[in-house]
XYZ file of C-alpha atoms in Angstrom:
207
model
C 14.643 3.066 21.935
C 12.347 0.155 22.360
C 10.685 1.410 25.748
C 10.317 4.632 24.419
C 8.177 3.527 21.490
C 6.285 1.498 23.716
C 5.681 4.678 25.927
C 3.942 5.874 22.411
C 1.760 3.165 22.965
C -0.380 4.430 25.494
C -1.511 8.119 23.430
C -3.674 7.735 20.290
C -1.750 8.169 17.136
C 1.578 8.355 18.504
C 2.759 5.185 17.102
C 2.481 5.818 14.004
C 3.222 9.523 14.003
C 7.220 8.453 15.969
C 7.827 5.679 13.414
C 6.228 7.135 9.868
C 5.890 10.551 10.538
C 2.237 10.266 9.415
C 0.640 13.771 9.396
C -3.056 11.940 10.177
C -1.601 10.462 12.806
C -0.810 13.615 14.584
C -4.053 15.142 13.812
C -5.256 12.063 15.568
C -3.300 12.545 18.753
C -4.205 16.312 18.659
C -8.024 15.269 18.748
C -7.982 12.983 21.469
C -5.806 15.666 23.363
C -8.239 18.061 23.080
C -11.083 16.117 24.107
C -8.978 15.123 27.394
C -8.285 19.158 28.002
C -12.630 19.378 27.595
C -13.087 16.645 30.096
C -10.959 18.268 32.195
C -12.278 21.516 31.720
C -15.879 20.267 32.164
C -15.282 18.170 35.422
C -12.865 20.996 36.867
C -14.594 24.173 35.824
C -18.315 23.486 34.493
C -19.236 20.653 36.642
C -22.099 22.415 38.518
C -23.640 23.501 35.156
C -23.119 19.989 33.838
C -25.008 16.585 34.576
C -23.132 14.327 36.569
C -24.243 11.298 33.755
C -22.933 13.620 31.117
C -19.269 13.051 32.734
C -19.039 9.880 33.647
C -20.716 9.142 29.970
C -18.246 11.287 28.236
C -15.096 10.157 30.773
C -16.219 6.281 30.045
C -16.254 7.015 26.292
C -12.383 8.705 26.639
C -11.548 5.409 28.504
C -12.975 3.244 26.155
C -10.875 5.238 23.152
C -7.900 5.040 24.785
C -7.604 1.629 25.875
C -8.776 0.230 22.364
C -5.841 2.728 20.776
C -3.059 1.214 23.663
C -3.918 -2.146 22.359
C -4.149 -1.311 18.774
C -0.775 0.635 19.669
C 0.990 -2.133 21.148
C 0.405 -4.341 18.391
C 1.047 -2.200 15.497
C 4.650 -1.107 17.143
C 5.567 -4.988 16.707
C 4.555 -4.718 13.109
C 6.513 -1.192 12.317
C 9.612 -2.596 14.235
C 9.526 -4.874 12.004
C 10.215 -3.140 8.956
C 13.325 -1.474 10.567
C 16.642 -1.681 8.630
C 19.125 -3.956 9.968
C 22.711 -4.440 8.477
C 21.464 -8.048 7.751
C 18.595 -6.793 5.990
C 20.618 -3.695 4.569
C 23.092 -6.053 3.340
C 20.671 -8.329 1.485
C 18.763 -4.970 0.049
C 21.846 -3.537 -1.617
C 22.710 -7.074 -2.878
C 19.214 -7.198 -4.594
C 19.618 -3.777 -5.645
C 22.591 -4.423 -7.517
C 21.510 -7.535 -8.994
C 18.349 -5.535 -10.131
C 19.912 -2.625 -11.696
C 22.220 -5.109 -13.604
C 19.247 -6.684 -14.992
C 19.953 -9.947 -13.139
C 16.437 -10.819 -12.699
C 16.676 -14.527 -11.020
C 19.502 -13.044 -8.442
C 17.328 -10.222 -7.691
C 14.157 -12.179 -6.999
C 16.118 -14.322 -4.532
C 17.737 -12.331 -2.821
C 14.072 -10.312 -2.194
C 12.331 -13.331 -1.491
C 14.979 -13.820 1.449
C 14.709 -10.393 2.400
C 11.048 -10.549 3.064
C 10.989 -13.766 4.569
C 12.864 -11.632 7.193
C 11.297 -8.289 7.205
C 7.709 -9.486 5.412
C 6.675 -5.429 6.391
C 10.138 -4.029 4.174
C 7.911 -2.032 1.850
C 10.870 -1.119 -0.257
C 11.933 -4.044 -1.064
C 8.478 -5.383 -1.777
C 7.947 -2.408 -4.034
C 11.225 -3.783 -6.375
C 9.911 -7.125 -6.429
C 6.714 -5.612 -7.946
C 8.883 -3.932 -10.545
C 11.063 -6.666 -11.087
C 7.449 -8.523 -11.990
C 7.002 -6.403 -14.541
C 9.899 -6.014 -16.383
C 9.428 -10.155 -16.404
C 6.792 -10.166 -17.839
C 4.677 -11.145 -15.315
C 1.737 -8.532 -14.834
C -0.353 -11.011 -12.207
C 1.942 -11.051 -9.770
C 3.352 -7.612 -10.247
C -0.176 -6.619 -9.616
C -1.214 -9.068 -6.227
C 2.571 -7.767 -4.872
C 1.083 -4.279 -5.112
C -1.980 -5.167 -3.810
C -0.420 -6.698 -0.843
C 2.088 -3.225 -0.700
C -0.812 -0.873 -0.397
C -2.328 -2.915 2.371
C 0.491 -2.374 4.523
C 1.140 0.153 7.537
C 4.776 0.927 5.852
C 3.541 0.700 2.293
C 1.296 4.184 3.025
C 4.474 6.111 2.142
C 5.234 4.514 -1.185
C 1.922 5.928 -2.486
C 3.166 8.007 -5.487
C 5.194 5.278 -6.189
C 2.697 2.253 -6.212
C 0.004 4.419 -8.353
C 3.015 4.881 -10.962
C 3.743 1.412 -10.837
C -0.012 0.309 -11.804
C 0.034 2.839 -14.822
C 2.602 0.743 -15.902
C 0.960 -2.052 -15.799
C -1.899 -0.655 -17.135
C 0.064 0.846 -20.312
C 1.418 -2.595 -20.814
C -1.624 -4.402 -21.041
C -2.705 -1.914 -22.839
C -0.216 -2.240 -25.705
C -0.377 -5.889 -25.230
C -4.343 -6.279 -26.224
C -4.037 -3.728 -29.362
C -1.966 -6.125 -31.415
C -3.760 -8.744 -30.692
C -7.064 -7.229 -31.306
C -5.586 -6.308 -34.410
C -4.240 -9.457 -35.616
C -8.135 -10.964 -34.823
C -9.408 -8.058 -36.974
C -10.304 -8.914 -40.459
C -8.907 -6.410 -43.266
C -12.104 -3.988 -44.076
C -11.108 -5.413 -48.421
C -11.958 -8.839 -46.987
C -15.404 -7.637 -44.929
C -16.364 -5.808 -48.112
C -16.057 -8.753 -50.226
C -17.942 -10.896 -47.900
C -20.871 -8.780 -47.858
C -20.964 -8.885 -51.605
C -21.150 -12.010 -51.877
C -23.687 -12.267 -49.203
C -25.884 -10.259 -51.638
C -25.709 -11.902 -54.208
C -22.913 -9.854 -56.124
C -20.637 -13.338 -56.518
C -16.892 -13.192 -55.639
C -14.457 -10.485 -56.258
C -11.910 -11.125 -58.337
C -8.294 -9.765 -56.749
C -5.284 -9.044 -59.146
């Protein structure tokens, strides 16, 4: 399994496309095939009609492509690995999940802490922690946990979920400003009787 996804290396988009299934990613190997099949096609078949600077321009670019992919490739393969399920990790992931759904906040937090400080790419897990943020109260770091989330290779298929999860923040500091704004509002009786007295009209009697 390992040597075949380093094999996946050496093709533009192929790493990404065998471990994420990323549609772009195949469009991306599908391009740079087809401008190998028109090099080949030019050097084989039009190569009389063509300048010979044309080629070896075109040729140097396709090299140039594909070695800075294999490199890119090679290191982003460590980094996808990375976020692979183990029965470790598993273990520790249903643990937290438990703990989570239970509402045992403190249990859940370290038990995802520990997870990522094993699998730091584990998108799913990352994604409860930002949850669990939230339902604690703490909107800051529910919001710099997303942050981080969207940022990474694995959290590109947690999309849908990561927008929902900023509404959510965004609805509850939302709700959270509107009583306080209200509570700093004076009541409009009190502006009106301010004013009056501001012109003059001395002060209203209440009762």
């Amino acid at each position: 399994m390992v040597a075949w996804s380093r094999i996946t290396c050496f093709w533009p988009g192929l790493p990404r496309l065998w471990w994420r299934g990323d549609g772009r990613a195949l469009l991306g190997a599908l391009g740079f095939a087809a401008a190998v099949n028109l090099g080949l096609v030019s050097s084989l078949v039009w190569s009389e009609s063509l300048p010979a600077w044309l080629l070896v321009l075109a040729w140097s670019a396709l090299g140039g492509i594909w070695v800075g992919y294999a490199v890119h490739g090679w290191r982003l393969v460590a980094i996808l690995r990375s976020g692979d399920a183990s029965p470790a990790g598993e273990s520790l992931f249903v643990r937290a999940q438990a703990e989570y759904l239970n509402r045992h906040w403190l249990e859940a937090e370290e038990l995802l802490h520990k997870l990522l400080a094993e699998r730091e790419q584990d998108a799913e897990a990352r994604l409860m922690l930002a949850t669990l943020y939230r339902h604690t109260g703490r909107m800051a770091e529910a919001a710099n946990c997303l942050t981080r989330l969207e940022r990474m290779d694995a959290g590109q298929r947690w999309r849908v979920e990561v927008a929902r999860e900023r509404r959510l923040l965004e609805t509850v500091a939302e709700t959270e400003r509107t009583p306080a704004q209200a509570a700093g509002r004076p009541a409009p009786s009190a502006l009106g009787a301010e004013a009056r007295q501001v012109a003059g009209a001395g002060p209203v009697e209440t009762g």
